[in-house]
GROMACS .gro file of C-alpha atoms in nm:
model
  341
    1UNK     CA    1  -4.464  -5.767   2.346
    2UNK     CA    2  -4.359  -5.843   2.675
    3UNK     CA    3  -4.760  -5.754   2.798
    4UNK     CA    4  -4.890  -5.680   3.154
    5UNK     CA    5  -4.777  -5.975   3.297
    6UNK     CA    6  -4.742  -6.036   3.708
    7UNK     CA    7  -4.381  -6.095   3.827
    8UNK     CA    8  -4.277  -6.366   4.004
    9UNK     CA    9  -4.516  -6.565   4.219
   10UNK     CA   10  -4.523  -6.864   4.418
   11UNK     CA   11  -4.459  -7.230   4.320
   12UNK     CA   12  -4.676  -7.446   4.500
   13UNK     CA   13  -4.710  -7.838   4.582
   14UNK     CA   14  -4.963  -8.130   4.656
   15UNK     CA   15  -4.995  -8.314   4.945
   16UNK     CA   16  -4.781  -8.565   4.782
   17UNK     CA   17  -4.483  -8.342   4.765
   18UNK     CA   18  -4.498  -8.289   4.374
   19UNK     CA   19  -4.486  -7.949   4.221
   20UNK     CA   20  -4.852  -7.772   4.110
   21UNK     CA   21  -4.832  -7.651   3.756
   22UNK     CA   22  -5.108  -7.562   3.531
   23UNK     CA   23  -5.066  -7.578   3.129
   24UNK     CA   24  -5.278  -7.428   2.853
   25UNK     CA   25  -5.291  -7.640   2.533
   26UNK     CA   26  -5.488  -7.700   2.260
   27UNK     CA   27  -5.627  -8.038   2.224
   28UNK     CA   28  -5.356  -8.235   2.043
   29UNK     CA   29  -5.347  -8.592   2.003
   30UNK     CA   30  -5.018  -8.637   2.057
   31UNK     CA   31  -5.007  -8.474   2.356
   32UNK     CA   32  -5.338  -8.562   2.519
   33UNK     CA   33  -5.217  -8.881   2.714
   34UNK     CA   34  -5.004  -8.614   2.938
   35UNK     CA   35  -5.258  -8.356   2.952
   36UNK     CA   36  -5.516  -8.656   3.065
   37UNK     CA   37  -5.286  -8.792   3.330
   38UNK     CA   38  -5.239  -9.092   3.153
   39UNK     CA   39  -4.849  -9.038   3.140
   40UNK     CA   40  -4.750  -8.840   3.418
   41UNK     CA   41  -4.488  -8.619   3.472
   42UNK     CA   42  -4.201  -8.717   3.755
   43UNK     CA   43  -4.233  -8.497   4.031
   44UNK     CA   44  -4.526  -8.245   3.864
   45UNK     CA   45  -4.921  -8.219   3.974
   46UNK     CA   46  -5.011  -8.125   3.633
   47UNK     CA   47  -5.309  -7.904   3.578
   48UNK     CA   48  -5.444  -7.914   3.242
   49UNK     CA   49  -5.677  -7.628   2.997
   50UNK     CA   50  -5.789  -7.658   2.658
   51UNK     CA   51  -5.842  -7.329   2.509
   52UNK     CA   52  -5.814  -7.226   2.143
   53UNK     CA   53  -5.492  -7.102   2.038
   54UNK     CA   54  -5.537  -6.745   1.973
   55UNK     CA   55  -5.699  -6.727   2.328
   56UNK     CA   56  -5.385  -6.933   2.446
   57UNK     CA   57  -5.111  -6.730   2.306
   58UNK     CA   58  -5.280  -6.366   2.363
   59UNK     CA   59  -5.351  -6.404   2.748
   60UNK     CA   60  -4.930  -6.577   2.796
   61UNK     CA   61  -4.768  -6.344   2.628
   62UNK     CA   62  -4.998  -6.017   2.779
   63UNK     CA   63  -5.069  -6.195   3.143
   64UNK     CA   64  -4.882  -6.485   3.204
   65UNK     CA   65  -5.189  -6.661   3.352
   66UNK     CA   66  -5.031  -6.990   3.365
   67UNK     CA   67  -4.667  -7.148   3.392
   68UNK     CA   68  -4.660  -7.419   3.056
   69UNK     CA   69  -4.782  -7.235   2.750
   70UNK     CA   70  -4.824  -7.330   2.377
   71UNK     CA   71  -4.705  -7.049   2.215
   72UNK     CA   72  -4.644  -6.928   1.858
   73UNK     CA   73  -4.295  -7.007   1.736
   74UNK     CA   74  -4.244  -6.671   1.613
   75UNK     CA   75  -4.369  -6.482   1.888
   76UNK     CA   76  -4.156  -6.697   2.090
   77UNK     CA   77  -3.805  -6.639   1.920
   78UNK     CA   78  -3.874  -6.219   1.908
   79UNK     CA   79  -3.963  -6.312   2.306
   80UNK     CA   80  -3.633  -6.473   2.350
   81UNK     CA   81  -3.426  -6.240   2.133
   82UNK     CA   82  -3.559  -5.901   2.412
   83UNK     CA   83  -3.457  -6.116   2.654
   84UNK     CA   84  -3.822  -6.210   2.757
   85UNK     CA   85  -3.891  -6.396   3.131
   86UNK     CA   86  -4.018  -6.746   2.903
   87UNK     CA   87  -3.792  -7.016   2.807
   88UNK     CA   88  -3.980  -7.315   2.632
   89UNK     CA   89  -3.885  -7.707   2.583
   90UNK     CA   90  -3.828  -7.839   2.255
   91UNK     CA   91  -4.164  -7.946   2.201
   92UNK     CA   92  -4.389  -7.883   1.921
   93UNK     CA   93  -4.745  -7.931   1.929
   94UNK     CA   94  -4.831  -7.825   1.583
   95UNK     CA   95  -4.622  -7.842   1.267
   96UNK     CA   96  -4.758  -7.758   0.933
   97UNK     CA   97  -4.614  -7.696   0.590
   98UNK     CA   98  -4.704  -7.395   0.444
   99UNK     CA   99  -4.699  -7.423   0.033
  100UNK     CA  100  -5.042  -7.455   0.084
  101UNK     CA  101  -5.080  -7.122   0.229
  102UNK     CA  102  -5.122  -6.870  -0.081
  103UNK     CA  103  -5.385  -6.776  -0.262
  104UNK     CA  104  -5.472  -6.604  -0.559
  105UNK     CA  105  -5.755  -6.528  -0.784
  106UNK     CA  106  -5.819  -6.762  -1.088
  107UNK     CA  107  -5.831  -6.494  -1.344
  108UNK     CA  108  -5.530  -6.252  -1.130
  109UNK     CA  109  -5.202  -6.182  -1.281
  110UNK     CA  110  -5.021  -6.393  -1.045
  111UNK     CA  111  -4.947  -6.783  -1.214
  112UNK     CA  112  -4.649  -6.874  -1.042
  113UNK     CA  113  -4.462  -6.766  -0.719
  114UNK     CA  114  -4.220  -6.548  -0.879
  115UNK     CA  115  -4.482  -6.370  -1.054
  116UNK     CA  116  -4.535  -6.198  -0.691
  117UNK     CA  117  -4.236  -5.990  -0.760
  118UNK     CA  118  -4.372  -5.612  -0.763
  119UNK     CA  119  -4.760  -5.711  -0.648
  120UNK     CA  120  -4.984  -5.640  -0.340
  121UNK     CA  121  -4.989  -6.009  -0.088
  122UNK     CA  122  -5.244  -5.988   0.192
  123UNK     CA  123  -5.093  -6.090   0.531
  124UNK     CA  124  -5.275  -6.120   0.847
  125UNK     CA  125  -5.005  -6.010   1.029
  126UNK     CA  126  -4.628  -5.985   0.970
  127UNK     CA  127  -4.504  -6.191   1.278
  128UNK     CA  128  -4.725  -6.441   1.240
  129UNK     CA  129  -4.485  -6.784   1.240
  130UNK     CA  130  -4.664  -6.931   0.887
  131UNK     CA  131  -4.584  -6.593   0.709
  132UNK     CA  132  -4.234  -6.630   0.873
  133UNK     CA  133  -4.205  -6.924   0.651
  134UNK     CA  134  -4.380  -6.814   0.352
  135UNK     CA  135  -4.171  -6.535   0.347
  136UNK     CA  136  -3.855  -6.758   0.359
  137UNK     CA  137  -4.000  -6.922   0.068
  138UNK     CA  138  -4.078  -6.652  -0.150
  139UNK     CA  139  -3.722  -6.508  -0.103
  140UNK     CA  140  -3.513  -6.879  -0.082
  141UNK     CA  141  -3.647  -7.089  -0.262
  142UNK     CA  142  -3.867  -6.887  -0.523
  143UNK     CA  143  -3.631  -6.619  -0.579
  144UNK     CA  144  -3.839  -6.287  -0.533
  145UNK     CA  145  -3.734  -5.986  -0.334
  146UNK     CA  146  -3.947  -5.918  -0.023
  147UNK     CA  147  -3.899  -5.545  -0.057
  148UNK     CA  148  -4.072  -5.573  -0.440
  149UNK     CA  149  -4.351  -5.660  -0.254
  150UNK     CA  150  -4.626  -5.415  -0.186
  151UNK     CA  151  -4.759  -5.578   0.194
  152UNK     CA  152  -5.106  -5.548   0.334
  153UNK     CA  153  -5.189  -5.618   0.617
  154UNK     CA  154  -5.570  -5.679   0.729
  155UNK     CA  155  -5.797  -5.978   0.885
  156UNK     CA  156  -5.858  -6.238   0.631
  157UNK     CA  157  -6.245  -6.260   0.653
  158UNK     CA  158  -6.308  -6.021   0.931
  159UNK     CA  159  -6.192  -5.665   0.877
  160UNK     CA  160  -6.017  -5.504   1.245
  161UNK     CA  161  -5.739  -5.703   1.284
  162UNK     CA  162  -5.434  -5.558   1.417
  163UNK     CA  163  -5.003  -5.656   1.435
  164UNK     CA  164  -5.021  -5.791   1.784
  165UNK     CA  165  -4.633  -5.685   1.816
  166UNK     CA  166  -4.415  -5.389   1.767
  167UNK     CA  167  -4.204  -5.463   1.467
  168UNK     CA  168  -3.867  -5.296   1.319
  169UNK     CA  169  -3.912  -5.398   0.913
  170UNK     CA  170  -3.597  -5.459   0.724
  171UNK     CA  171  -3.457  -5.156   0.517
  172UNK     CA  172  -3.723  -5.117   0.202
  173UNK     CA  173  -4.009  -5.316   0.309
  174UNK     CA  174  -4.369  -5.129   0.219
  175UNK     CA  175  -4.664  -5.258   0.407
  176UNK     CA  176  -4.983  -5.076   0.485
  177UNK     CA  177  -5.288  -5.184   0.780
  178UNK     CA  178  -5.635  -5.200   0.629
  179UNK     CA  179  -5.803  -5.232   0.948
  180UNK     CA  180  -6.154  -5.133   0.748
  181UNK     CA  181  -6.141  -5.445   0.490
  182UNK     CA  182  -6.076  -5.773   0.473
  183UNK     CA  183  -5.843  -5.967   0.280
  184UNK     CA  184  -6.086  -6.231   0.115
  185UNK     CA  185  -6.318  -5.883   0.003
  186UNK     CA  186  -5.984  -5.709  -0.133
  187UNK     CA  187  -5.831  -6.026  -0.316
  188UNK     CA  188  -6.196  -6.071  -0.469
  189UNK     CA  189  -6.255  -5.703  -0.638
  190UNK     CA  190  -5.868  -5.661  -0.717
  191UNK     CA  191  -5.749  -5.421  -0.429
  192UNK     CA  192  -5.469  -5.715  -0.344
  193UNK     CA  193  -5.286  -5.954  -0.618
  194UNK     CA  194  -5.305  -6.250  -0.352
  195UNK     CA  195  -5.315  -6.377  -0.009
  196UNK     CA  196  -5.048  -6.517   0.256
  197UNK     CA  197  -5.232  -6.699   0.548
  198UNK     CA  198  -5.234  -6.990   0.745
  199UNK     CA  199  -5.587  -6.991   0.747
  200UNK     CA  200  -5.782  -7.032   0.403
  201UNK     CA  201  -5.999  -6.715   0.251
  202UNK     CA  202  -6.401  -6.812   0.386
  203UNK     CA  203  -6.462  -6.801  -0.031
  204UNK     CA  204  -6.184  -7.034  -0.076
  205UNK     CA  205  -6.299  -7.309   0.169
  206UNK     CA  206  -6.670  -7.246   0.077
  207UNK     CA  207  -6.596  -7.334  -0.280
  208UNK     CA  208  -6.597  -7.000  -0.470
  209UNK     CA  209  -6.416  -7.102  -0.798
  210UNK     CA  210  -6.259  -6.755  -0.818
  211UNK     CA  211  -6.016  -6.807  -0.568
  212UNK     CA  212  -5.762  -7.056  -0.572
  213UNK     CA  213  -5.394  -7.178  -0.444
  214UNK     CA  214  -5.105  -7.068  -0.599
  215UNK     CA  215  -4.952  -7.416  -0.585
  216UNK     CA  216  -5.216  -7.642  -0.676
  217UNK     CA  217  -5.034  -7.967  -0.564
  218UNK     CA  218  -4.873  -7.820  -0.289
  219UNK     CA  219  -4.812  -8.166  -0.096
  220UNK     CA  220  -4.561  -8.304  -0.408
  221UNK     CA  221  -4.397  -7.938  -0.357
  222UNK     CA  222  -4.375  -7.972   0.023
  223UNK     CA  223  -4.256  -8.330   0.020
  224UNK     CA  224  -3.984  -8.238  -0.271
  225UNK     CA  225  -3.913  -7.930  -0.059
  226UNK     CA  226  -3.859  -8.145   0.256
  227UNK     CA  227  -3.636  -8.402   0.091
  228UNK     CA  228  -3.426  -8.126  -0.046
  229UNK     CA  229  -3.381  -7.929   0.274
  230UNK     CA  230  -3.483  -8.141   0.575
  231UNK     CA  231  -3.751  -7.858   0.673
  232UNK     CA  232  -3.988  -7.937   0.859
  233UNK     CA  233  -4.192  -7.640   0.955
  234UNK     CA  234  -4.259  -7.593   1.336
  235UNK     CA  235  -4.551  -7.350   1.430
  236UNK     CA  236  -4.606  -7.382   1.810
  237UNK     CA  237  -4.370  -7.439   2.102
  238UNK     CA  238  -4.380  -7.527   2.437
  239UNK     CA  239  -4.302  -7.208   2.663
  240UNK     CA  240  -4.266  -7.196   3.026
  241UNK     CA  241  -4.210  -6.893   3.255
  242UNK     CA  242  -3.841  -6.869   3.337
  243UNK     CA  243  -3.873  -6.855   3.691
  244UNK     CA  244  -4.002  -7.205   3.755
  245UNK     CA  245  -3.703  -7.360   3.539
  246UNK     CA  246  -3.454  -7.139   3.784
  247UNK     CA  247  -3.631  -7.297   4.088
  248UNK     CA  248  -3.659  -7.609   3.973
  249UNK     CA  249  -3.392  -7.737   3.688
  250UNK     CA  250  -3.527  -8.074   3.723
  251UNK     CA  251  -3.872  -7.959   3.550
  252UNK     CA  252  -3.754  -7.892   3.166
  253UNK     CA  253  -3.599  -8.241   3.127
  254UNK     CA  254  -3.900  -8.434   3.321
  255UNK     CA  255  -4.171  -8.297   3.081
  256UNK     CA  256  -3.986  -8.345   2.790
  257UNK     CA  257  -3.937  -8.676   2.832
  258UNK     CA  258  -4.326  -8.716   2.904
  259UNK     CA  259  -4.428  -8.539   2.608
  260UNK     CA  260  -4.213  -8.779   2.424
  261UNK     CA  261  -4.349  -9.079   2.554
  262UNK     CA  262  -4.703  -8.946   2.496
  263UNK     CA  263  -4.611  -8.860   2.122
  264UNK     CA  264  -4.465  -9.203   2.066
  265UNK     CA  265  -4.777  -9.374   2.233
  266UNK     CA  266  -4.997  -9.169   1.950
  267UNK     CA  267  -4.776  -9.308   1.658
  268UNK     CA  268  -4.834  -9.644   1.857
  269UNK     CA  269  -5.208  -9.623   1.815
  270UNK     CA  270  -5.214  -9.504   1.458
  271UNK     CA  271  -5.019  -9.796   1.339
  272UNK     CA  272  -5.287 -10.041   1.461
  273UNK     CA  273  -5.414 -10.202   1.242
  274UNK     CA  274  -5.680 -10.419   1.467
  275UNK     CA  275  -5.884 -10.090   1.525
  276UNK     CA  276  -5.961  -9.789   1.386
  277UNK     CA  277  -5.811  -9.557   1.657
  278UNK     CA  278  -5.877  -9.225   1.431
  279UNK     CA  279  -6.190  -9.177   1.204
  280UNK     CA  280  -6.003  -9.119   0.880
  281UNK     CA  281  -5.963  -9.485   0.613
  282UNK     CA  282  -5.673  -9.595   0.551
  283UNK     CA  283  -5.519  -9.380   0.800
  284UNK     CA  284  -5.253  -9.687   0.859
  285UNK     CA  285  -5.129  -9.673   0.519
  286UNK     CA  286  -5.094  -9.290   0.491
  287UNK     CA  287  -4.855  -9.301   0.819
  288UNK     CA  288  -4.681  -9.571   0.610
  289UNK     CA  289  -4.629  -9.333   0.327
  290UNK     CA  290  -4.495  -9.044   0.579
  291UNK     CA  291  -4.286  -9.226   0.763
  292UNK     CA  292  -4.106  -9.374   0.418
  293UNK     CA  293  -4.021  -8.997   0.391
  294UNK     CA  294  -3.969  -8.879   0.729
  295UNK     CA  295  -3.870  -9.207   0.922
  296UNK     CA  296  -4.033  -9.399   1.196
  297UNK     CA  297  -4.006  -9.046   1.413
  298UNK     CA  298  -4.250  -8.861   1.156
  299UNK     CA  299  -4.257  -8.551   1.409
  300UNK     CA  300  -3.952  -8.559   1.633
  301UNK     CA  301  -3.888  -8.326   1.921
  302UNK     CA  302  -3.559  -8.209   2.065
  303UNK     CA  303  -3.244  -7.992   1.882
  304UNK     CA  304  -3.059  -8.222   1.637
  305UNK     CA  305  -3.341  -8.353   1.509
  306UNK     CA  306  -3.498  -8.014   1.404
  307UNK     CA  307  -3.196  -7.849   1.366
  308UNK     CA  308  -3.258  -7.766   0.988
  309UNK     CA  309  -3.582  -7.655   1.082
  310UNK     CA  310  -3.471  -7.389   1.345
  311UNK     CA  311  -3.165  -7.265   1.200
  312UNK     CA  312  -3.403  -7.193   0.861
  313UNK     CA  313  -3.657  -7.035   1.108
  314UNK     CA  314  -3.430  -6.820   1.257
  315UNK     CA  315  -3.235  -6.689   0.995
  316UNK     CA  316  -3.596  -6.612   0.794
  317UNK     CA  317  -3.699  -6.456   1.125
  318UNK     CA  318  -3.384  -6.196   1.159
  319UNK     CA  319  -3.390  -6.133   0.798
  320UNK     CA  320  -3.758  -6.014   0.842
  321UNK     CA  321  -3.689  -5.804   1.120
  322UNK     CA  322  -3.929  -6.041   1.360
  323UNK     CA  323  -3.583  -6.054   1.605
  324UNK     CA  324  -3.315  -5.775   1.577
  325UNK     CA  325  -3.055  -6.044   1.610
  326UNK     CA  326  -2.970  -6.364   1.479
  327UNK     CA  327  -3.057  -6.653   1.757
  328UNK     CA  328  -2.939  -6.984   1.764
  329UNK     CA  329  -3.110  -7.310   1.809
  330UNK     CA  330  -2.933  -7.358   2.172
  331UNK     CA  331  -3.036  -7.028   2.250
  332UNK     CA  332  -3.418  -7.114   2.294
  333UNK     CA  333  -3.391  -7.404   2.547
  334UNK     CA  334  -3.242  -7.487   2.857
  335UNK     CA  335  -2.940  -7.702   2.897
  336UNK     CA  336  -3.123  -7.900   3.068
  337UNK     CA  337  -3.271  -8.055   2.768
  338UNK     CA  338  -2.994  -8.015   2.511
  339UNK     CA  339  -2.880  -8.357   2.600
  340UNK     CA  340  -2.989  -8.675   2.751
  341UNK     CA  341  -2.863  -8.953   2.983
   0.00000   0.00000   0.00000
């Protein structure tokens, strides 16, 4: 996993004495006004590229090619468990639930999630940080035995894809590459019992009535889920290379803080009610109805605040064999940011 990567390389600065880093993001609102310039960051020239994800996370984790990265959670923990040269900020650009994410056919054997017990689930890949979660799920809070599971592992509309990562699966896990087929084409003639992705089957979003979700209201699950546990599930992070933080301890703690205030200025603008600020209706009383269940910080950064989140994370993530040891939440940041003046 650790990739092709340079070693270490010079830090430079402006003409104004502030330190030259470059970022790759995707192009989140809630972290656009740093990204933009509009909130800067103390002491940092920021450079700023919008790329799409898979493009982000493939060329950090095999090149390096820039010094702030968003970066798959899970990719990032099995990083930090090998003792990787990233450390990352408590920062997360995307979040998702992921009841949402199976799929089944409408006329399959499989009804309800613990009818997955002994069948054949689709994955796109096995250290993918959704199927992290969906795995925790399955053997948490729905009660069925990973290793019962017959795992396949293929692209989900496009046949070829491969496990990006070299993986030790736990004791009894079966799982097999189809690298000729996709999963949509094998859920659709009966090959696979159902699906595990973050993204949707192409049938499923196109309408094809033979495919469906598992959990058919899966917002009422993930909101009952959420008050139950505190989960919130955290998909990307914030990774930087180590060697900046080392020469600079000063940086973790300065972007953090401007992330924050660019979050909080996002959640400013969708609570205005004099414009329409995003182009969905209503979009003032649906962040009323989230923040009755999450509280005015609807997607908080920083350790205490997640800490339900991460500790679930990384247990699911050692029981799965994505880390060969059990991490903790303090573990994946520097001290820099695990407290506040």
């Amino acid at each position: 996993m650790g990739g092709d990567h340079q070693g270490r390389r010079d830090i430079g600065f402006d003409a104004a004495g502030r330190l030259r880093l470059t970022i790759a993001v995707n192009d989140y609102e809630q972290i656009r006004d740093v990204t933009s310039g509009r909130v800067p960051v103390e002491g940092v020239a920021l450079t700023s590229l919008h790329l799409e994800i898979e493009e982000i996370f493939y060329r950090f984790v095999k090149y390096r090619e820039w010094d702030i990265s968003e970066l798959s959670f899970a990719k990032y923990v099995a990083l930090t468990a090998q003792g990787a040269d990233v450390t990352a900020i408590p920062v997360f650009p995307s979040r998702m639930f992921r009841h949402s994410a199976f799929y089944v056919r409408r006329d399959g054997p499989v009804k309800a999630p613990a009818d997955l017990a002994g069948k054949r689930m689709g994955i796109p890949e096995w250290a993918q940080t959704a199927g992290v979660y969906c795995r925790g799920l399955l053997a948490h809070d729905f009660g069925v035995d990973l290793a019962s599971i017959e795992w396949v592992q293929a692209g989900v509309n496009e046949a070829g894809r491969v496990e990006k990562v070299a993986l030790n699966f736990p004791a009894g896990i079966r799982i097999r590459a189809e690298p000729e087929r996709s999963l949509t084409e094998m859920l659709l003639d009966g090959s696979i019992d159902a699906i595990m992705s973050a993204r949707p089957p192409v049938a499923f979003t196109a309408g094809d009535p033979r495919i469906v979700r598992l959990i058919p209201d899966s917002r009422a699950a993930e909101a009952a889920y959420f008050r139950k546990t505190g989960i919130y599930p955290i998909m990307h992070v914030l990774a930087l290379r180590r060697e900046i933080v080392d020469a600079h301890p000063w940086v973790a703690m300065n972007l953090f803080k401007s992330f924050e205030i660019a979050k909080n200025r996002s959640l400013d603008r969708a609570r205005d009610v004099t414009a329409s600020r995003f182009p969905l209706p209503w979009s003032q009383d649906h962040l009323a109805e989230v923040e009755a269940l999450f509280g005015k910080d609807c997607f908080p950064y920083g350790i205490e605040a997640n800490r339900p989140t991460l500790a679930a994370f990384l247990r699911y993530a050692h029981e799965q064999g994505v880390t060969d040891r059990l991490l903790q939440p303090e573990e994946l940041f520097p001290k820099q940011v695990q407290s506040a003046f």
